[in-house]
PDB file of C-alpha atoms in Angstrom:
ATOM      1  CA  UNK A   1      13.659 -45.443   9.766  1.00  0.00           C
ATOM      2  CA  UNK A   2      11.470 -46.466   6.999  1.00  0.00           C
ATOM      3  CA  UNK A   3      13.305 -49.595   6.920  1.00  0.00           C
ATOM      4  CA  UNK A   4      13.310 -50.558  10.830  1.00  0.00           C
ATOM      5  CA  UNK A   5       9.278 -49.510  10.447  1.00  0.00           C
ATOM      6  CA  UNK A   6       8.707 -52.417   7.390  1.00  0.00           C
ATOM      7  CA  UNK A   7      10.891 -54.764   9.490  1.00  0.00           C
ATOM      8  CA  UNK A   8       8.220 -54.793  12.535  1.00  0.00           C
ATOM      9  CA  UNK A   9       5.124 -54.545  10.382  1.00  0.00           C
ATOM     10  CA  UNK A  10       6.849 -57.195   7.943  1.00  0.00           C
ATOM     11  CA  UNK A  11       8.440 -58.918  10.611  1.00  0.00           C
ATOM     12  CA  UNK A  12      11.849 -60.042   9.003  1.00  0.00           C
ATOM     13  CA  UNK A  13      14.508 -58.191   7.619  1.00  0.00           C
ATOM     14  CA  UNK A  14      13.701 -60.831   4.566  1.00  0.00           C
ATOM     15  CA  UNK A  15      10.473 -59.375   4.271  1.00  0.00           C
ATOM     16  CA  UNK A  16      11.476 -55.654   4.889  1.00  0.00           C
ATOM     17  CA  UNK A  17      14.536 -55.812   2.234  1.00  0.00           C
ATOM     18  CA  UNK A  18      12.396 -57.229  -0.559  1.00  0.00           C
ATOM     19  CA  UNK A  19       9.849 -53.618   0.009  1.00  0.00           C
ATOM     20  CA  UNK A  20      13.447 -51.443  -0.623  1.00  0.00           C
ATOM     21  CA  UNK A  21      14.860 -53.964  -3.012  1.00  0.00           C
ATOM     22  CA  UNK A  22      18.170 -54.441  -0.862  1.00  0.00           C
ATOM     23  CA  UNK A  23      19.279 -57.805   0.823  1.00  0.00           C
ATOM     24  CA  UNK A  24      18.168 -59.113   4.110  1.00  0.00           C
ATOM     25  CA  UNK A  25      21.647 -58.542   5.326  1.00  0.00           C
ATOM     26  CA  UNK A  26      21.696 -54.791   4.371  1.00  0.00           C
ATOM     27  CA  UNK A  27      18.238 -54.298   5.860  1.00  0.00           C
ATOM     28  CA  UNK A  28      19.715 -55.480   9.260  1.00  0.00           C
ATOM     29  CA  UNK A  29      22.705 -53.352   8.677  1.00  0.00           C
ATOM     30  CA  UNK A  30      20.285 -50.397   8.316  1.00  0.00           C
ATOM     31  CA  UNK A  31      18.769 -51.007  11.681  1.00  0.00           C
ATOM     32  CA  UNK A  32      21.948 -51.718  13.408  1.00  0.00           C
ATOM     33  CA  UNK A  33      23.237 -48.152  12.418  1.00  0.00           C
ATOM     34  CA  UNK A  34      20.046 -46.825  14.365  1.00  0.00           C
ATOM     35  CA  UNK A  35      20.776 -48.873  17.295  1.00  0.00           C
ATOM     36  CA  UNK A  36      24.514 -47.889  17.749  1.00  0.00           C
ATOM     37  CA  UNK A  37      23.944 -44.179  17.192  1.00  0.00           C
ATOM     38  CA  UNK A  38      21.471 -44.044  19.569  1.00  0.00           C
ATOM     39  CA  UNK A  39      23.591 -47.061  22.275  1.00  0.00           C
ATOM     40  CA  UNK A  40      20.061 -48.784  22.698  1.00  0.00           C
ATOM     41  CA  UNK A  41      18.132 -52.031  21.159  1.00  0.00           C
ATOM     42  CA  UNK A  42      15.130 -51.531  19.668  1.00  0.00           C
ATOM     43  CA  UNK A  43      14.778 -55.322  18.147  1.00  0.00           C
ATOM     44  CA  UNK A  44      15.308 -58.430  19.598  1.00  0.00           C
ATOM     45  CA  UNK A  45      16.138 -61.328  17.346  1.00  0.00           C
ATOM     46  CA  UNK A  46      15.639 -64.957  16.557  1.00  0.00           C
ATOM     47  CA  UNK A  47      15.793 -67.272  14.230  1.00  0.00           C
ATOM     48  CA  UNK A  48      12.126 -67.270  13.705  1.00  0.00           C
ATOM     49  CA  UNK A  49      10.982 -63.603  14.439  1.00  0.00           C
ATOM     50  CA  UNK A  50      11.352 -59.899  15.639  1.00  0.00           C
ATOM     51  CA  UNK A  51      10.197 -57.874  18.383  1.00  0.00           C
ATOM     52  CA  UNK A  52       9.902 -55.033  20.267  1.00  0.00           C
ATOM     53  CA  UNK A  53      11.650 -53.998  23.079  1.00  0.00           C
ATOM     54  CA  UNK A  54      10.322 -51.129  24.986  1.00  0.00           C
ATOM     55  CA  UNK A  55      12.468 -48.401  23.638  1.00  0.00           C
ATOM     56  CA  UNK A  56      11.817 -50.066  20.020  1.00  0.00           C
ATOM     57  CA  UNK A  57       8.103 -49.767  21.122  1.00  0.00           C
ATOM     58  CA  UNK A  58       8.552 -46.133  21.673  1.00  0.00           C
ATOM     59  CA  UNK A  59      10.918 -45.342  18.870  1.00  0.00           C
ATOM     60  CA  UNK A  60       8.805 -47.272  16.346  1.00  0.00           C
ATOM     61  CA  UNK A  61       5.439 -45.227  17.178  1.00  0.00           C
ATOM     62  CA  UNK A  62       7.353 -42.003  17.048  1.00  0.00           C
ATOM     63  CA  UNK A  63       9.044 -42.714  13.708  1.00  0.00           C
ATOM     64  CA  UNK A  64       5.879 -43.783  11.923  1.00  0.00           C
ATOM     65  CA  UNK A  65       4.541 -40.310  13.269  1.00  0.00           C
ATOM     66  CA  UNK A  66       7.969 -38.277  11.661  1.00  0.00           C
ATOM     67  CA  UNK A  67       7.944 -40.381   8.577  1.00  0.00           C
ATOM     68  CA  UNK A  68       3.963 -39.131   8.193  1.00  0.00           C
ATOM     69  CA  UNK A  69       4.943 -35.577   8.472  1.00  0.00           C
ATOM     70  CA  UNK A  70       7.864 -35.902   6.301  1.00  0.00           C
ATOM     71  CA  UNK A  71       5.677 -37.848   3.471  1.00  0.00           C
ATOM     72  CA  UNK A  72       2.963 -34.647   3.787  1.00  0.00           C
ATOM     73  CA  UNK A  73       5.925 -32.318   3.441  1.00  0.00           C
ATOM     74  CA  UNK A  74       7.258 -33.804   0.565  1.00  0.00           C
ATOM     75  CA  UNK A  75       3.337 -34.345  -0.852  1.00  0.00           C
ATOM     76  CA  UNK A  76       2.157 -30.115  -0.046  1.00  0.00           C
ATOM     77  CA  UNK A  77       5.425 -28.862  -1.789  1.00  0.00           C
ATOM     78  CA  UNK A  78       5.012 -31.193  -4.980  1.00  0.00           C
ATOM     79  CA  UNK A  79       1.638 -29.987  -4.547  1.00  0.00           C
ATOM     80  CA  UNK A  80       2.392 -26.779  -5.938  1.00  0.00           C
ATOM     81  CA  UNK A  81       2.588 -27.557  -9.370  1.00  0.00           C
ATOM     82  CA  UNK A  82      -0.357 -29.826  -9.788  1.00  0.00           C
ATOM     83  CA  UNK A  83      -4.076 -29.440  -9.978  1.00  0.00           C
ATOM     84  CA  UNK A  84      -6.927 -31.135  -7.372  1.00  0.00           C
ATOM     85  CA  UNK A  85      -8.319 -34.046  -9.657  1.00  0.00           C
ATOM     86  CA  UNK A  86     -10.768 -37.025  -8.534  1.00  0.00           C
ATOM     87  CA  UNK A  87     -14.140 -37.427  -6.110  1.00  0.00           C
ATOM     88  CA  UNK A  88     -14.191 -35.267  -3.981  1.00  0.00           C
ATOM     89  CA  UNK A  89     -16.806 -36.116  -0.857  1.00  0.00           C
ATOM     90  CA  UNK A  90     -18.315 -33.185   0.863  1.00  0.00           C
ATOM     91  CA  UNK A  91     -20.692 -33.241   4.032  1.00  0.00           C
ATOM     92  CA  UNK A  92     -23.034 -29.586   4.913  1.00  0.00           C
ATOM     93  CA  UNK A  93     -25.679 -28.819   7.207  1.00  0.00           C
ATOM     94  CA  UNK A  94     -28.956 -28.980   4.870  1.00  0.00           C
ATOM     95  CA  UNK A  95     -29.562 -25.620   5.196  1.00  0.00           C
ATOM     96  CA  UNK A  96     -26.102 -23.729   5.097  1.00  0.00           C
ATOM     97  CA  UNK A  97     -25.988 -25.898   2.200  1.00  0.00           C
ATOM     98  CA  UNK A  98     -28.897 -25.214   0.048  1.00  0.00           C
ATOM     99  CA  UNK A  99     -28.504 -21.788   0.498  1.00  0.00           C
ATOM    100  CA  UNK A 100     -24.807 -20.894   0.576  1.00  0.00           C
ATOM    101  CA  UNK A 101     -23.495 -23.594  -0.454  1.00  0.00           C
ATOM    102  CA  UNK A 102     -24.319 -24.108  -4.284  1.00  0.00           C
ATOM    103  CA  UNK A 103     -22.906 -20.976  -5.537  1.00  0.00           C
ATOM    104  CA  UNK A 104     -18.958 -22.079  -3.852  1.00  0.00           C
ATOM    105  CA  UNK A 105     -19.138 -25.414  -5.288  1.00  0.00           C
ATOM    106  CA  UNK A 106     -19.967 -23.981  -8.809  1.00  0.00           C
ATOM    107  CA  UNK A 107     -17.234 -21.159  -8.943  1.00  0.00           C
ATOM    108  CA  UNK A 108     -14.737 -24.359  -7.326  1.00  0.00           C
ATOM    109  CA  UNK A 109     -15.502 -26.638 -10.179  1.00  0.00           C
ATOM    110  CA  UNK A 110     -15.192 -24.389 -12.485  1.00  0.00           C
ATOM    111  CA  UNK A 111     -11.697 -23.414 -11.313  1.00  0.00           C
ATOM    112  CA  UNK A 112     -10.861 -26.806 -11.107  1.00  0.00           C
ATOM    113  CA  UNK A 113     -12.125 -28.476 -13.974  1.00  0.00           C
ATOM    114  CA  UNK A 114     -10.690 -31.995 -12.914  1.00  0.00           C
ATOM    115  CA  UNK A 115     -12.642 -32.825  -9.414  1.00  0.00           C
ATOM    116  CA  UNK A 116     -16.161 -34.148  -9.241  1.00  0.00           C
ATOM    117  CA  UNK A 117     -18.266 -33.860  -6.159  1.00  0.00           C
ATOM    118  CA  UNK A 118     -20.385 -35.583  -3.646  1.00  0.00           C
ATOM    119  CA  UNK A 119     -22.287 -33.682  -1.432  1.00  0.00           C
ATOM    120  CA  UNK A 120     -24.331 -34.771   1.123  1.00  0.00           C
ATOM    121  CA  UNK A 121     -26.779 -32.750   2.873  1.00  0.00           C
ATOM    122  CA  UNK A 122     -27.522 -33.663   6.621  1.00  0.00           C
ATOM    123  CA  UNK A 123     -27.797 -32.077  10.022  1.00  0.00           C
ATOM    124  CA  UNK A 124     -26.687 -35.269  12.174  1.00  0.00           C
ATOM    125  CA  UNK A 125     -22.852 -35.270  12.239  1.00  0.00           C
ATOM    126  CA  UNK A 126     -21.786 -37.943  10.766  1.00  0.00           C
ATOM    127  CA  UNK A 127     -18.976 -40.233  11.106  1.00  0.00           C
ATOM    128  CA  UNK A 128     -16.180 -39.118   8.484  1.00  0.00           C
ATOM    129  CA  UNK A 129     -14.405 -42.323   7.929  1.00  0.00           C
ATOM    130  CA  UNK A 130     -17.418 -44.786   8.192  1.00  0.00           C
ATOM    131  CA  UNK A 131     -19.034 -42.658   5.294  1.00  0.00           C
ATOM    132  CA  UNK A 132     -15.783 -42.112   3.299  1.00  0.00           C
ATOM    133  CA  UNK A 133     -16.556 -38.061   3.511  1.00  0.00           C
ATOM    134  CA  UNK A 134     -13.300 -36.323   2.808  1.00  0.00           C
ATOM    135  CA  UNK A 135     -14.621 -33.069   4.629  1.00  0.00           C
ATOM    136  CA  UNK A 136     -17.163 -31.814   6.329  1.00  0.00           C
ATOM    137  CA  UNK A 137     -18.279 -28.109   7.216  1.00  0.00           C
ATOM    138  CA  UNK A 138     -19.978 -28.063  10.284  1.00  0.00           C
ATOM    139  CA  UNK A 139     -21.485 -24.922  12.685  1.00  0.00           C
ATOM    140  CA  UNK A 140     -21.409 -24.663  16.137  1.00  0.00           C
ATOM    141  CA  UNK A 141     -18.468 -24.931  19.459  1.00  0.00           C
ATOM    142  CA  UNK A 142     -16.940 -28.085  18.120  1.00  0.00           C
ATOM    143  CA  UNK A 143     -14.686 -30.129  19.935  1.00  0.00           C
ATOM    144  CA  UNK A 144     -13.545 -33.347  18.993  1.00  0.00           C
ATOM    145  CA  UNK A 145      -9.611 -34.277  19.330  1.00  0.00           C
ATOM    146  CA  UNK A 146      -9.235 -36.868  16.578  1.00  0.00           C
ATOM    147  CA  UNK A 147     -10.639 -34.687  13.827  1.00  0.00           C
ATOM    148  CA  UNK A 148      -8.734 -31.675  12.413  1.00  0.00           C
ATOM    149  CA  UNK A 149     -10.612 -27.964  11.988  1.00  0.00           C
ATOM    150  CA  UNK A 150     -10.170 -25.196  10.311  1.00  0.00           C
ATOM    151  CA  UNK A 151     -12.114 -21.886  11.094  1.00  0.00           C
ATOM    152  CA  UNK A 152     -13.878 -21.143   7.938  1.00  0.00           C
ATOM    153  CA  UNK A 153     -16.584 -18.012   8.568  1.00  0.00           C
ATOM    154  CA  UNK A 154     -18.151 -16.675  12.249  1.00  0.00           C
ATOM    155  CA  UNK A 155     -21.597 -17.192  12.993  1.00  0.00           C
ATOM    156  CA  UNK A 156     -24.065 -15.932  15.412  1.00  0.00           C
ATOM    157  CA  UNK A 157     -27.698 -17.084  16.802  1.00  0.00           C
ATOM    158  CA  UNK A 158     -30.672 -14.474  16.230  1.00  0.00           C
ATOM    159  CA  UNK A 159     -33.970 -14.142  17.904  1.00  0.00           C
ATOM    160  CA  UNK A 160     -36.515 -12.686  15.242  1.00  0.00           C
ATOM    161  CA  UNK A 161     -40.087 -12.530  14.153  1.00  0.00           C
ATOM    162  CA  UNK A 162     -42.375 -11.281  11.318  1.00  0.00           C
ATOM    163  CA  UNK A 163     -43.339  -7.776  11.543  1.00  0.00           C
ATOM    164  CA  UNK A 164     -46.842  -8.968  11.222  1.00  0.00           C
ATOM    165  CA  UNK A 165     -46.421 -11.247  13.961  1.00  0.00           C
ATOM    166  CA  UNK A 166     -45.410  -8.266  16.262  1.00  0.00           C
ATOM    167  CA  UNK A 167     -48.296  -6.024  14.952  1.00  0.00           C
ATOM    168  CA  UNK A 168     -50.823  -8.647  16.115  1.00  0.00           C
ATOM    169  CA  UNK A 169     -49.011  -9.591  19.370  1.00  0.00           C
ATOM    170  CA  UNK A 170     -46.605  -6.979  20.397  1.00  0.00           C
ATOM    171  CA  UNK A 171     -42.531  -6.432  20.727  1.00  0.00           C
ATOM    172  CA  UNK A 172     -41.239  -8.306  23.139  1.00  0.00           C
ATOM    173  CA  UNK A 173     -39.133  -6.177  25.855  1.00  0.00           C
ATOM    174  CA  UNK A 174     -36.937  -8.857  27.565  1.00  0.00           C
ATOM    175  CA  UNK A 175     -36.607 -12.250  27.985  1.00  0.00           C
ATOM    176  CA  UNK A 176     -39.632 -13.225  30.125  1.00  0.00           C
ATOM    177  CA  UNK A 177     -41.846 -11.085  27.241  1.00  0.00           C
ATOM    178  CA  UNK A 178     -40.103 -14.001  24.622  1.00  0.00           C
ATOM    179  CA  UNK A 179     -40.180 -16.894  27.243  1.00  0.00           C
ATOM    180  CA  UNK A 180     -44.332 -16.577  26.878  1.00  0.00           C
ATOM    181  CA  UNK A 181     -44.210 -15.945  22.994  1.00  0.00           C
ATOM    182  CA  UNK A 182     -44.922 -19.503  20.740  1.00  0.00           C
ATOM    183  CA  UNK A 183     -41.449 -20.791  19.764  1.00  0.00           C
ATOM    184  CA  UNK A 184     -40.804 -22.132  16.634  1.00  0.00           C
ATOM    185  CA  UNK A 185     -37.345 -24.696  17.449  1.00  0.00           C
ATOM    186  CA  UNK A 186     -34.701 -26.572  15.217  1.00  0.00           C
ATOM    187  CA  UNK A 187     -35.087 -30.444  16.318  1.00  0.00           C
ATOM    188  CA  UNK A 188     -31.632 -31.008  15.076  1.00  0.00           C
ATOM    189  CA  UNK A 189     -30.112 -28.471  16.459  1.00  0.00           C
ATOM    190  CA  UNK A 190     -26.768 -29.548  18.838  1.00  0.00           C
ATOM    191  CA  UNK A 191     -27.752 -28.228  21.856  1.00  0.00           C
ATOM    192  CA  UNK A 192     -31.872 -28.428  20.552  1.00  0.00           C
ATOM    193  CA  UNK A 193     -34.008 -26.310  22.998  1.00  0.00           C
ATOM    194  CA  UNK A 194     -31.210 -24.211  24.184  1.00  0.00           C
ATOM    195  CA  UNK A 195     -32.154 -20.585  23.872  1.00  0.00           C
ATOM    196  CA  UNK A 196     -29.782 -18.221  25.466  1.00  0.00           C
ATOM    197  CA  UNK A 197     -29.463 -14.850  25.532  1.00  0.00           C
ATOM    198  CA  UNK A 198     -26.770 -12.317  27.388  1.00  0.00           C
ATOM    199  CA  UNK A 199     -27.110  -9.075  29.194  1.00  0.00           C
ATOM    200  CA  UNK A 200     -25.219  -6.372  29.098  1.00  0.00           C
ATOM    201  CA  UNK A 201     -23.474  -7.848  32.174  1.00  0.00           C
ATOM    202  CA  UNK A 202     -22.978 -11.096  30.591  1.00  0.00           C
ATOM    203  CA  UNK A 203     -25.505 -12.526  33.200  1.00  0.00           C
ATOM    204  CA  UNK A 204     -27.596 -15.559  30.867  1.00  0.00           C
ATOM    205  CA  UNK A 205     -30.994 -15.576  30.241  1.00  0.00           C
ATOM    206  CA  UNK A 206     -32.955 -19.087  29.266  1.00  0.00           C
ATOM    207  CA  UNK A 207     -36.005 -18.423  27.255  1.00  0.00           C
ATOM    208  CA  UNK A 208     -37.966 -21.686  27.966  1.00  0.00           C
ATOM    209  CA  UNK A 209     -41.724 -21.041  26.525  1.00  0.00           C
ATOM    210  CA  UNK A 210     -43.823 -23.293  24.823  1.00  0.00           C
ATOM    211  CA  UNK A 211     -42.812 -24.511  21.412  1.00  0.00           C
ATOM    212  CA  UNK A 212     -45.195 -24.167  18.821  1.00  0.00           C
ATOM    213  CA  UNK A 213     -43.416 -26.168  16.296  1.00  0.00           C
ATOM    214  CA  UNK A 214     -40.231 -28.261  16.008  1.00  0.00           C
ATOM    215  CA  UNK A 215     -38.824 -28.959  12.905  1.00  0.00           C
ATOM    216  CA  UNK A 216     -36.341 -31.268  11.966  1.00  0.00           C
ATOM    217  CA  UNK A 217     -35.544 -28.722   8.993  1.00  0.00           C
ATOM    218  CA  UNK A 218     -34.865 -25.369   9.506  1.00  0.00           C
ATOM    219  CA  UNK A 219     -35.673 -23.616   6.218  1.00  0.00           C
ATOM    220  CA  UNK A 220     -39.297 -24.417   6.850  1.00  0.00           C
ATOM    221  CA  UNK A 221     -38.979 -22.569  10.372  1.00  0.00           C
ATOM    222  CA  UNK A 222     -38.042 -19.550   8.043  1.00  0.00           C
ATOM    223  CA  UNK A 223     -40.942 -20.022   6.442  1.00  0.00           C
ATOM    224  CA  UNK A 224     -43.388 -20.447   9.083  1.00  0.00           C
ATOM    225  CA  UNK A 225     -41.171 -16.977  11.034  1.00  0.00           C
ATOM    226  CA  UNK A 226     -42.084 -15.111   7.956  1.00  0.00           C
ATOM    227  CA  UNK A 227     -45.623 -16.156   7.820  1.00  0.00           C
ATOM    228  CA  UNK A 228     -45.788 -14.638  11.162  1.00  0.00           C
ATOM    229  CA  UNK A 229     -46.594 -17.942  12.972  1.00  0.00           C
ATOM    230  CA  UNK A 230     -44.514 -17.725  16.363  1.00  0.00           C
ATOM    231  CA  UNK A 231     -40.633 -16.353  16.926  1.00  0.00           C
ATOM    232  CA  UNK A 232     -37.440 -17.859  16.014  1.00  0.00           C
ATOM    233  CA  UNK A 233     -33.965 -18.409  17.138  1.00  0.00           C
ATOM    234  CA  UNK A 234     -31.049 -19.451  15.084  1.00  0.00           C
ATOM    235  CA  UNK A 235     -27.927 -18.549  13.050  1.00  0.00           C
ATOM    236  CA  UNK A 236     -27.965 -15.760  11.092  1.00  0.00           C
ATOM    237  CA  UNK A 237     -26.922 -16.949   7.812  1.00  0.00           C
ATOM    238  CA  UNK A 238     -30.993 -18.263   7.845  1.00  0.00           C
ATOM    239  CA  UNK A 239     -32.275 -15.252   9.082  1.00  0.00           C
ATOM    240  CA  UNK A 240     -29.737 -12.227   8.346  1.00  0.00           C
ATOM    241  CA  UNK A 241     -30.854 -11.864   4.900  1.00  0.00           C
ATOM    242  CA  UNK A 242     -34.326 -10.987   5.541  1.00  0.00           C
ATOM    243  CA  UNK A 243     -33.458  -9.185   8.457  1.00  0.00           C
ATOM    244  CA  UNK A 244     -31.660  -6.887   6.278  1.00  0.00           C
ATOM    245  CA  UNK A 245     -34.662  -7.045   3.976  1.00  0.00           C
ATOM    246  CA  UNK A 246     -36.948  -6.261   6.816  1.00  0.00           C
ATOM    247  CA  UNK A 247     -39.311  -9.179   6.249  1.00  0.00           C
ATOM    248  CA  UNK A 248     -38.114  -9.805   9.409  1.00  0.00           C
ATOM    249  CA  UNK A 249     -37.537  -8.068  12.888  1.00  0.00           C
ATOM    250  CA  UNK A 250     -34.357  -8.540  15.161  1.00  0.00           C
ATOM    251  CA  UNK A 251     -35.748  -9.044  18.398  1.00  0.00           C
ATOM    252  CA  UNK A 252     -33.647  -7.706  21.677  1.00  0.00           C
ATOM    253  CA  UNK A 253     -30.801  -6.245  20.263  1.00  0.00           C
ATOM    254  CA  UNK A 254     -29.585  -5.074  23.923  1.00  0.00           C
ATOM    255  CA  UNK A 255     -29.131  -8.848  24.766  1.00  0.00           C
ATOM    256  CA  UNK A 256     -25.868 -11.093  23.224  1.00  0.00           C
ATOM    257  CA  UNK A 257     -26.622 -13.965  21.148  1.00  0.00           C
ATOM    258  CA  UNK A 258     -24.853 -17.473  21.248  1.00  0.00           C
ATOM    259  CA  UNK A 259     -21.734 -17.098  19.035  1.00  0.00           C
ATOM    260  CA  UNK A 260     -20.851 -19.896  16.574  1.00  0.00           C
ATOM    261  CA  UNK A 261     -18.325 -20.653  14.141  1.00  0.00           C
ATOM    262  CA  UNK A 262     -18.823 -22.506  10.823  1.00  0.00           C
ATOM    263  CA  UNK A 263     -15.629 -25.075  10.304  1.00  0.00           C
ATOM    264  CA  UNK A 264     -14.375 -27.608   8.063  1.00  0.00           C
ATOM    265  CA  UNK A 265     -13.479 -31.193   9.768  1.00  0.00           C
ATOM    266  CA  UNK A 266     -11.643 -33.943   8.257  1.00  0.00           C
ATOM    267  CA  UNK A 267      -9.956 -36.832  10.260  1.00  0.00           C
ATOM    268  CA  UNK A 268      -6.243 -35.953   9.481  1.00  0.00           C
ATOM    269  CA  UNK A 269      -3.797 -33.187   9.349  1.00  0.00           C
ATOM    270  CA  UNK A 270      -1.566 -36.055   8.239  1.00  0.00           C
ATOM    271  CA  UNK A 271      -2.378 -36.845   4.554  1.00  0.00           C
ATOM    272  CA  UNK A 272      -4.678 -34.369   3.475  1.00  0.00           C
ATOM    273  CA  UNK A 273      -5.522 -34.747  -0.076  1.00  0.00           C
ATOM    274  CA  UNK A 274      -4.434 -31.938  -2.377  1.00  0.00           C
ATOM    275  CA  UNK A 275      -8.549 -31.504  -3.333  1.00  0.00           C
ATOM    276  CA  UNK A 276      -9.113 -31.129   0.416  1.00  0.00           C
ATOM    277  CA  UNK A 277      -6.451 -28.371   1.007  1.00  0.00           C
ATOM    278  CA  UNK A 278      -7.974 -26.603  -2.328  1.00  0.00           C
ATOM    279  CA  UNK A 279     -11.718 -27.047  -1.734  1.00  0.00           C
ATOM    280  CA  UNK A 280     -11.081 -26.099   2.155  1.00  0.00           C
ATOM    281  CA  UNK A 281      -8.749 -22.997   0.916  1.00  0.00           C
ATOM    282  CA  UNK A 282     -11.456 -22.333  -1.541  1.00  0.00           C
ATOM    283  CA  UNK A 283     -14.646 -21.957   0.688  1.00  0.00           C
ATOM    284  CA  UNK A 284     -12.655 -20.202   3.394  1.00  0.00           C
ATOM    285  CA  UNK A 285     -11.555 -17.573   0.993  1.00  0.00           C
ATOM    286  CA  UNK A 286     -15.439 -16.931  -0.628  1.00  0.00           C
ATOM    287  CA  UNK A 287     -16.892 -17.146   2.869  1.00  0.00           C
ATOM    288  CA  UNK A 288     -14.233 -14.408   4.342  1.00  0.00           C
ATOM    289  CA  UNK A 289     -13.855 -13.435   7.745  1.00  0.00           C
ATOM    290  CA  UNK A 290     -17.094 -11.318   7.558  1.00  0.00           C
ATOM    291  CA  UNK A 291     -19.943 -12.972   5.398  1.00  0.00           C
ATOM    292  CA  UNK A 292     -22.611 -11.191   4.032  1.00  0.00           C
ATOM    293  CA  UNK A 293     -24.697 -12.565   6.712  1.00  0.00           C
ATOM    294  CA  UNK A 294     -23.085 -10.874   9.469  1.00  0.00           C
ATOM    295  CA  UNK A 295     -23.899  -7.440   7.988  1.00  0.00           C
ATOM    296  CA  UNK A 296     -27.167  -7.470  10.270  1.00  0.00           C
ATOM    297  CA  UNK A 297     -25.154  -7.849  13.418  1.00  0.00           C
TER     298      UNK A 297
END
């Protein structure tokens, strides 16, 4: 296989035998055995090039596929005995980042003594190959079918407010109470402006009042939720904390919040470097399957 492969991107047997250090003649040999155990032609020749027939077409894209998965077989089980080593380029959501993230990446370089990282704080998702990230962790219902994810941590959305805020202005008591309330909104968010809540009969709610302030960056929405400026609503690994604290107050508990899930990406289950696997292996183990944010739920 490997050889018929070099042969078409090559396109000699010349050209393929000098990559496996055989003679043109064995090369063709090679590909000949294919062709008569499987009674078809995948090449037509001439004197002056190679090409494709249609079962060669189909053949050739399904060996390069086998040969992938073969060559990451071979790669995760030699993997084993070796350590993650090199740059290792990590994409975060600013503010999962700054506050979560730090304390992984220490206790991960410290185990692993021999990677170096990038990381690169940013809300918009950004293309993975174009800016040569390795991984990124990403929250939200993600869908994309030529990346690769891996579940890393749940997530949910929370409505909340300051105590003070609800001294001066009262608890809201359902969703039309909120949809009057100043709201306080995440610019960046993927679905930005989308509040919505669930009763206990699943029926959805749509808070739409006037925002207050949008923010492109939602640690300073904490902020201005704590300084009892308007209500919030986002995921609770922002909020839960102080929640728990009681700086601030869980608004609507009755009502179901938008569930999330925090991920990793990358652009290939085919080749994944061993300082992905580990680094990927690594946060999904310290996050666990229930962070200390969801404690407040």
């Amino acid at each position: 296989m490997q050889i018929f492969i070099a042969a078409v991107d090559e396109g000699s047997f010349a050209a393929a035998a000098r990559r496996f250090k055989l003679s043109a003649a064995m090369a063709g040999k090679h590909v000949s055995a294919i062709e008569s155990d499987l009674n078809v032609r995948l090449l037509q020749r001439s004197t002056r090039r190679l090409s494709l027939t249609d079962a060669g077409e189909r053949y050739y894209e399904r060996c390069k596929v086998i040969l992938e998965v073969l060559e990451d077989a071979n790669r995760e089980a030699s993997d084993v005995q070796k350590t993650p080593k090199g740059l290792l380029r990590v994409a975060a959501p600013v503010a999962f980042g700054a506050m979560h993230l730090g304390r992984i990446v220490s206790r991960y370089l410290e185990q692993f003594p021999e990677v170096s990282l990038d990381v690169v704080l940013e809300d918009k998702y950004a293309d993975l190959l174009e800016n040569r990230i390795d991984v990124a962790i990403r929250v939200g219902r993600f869908e994309d079918p030529t990346l690769v994810t891996r579940r890393l941590a749940p997530c949910r959305m929370v409505l909340c407010a300051s105590p003070e805020y609800l001294k001066k202005h009262g608890t809201p008591e359902t969703p039309d109470d909120l949809s009057r309330a100043p709201r306080l909104a995440f610019s960046q968010a993927v679905s930005a402006g989308d509040w919505t809540i669930y009763d206990a009969q699943g029926r959805p709610h749509s808070i739409e009042g006037p925002c207050r302030m949008t923010a492109n960056n939602i640690q300073l929405l904490l902020e201005s939720v704590l300084a009892g400026t308007g209500i919030a609503y986002g995921p609770n690994f922002v909020f839960g904390e102080h929640i728990k604290q009681g700086k601030l107050i869980k608004l609507l508990p009755a009502y179901r919040t938008t569930e999330l899930t925090i991920q990793a990406v990358y652009p290939s289950a085919i080749r994944i470097p061993f300082k992905v696997r580990s680094f990927v292996d690594f946060i999904a183990k310290a996050l666990g399957d229930t962070p200390l944010w969801g404690e407040e739920n």
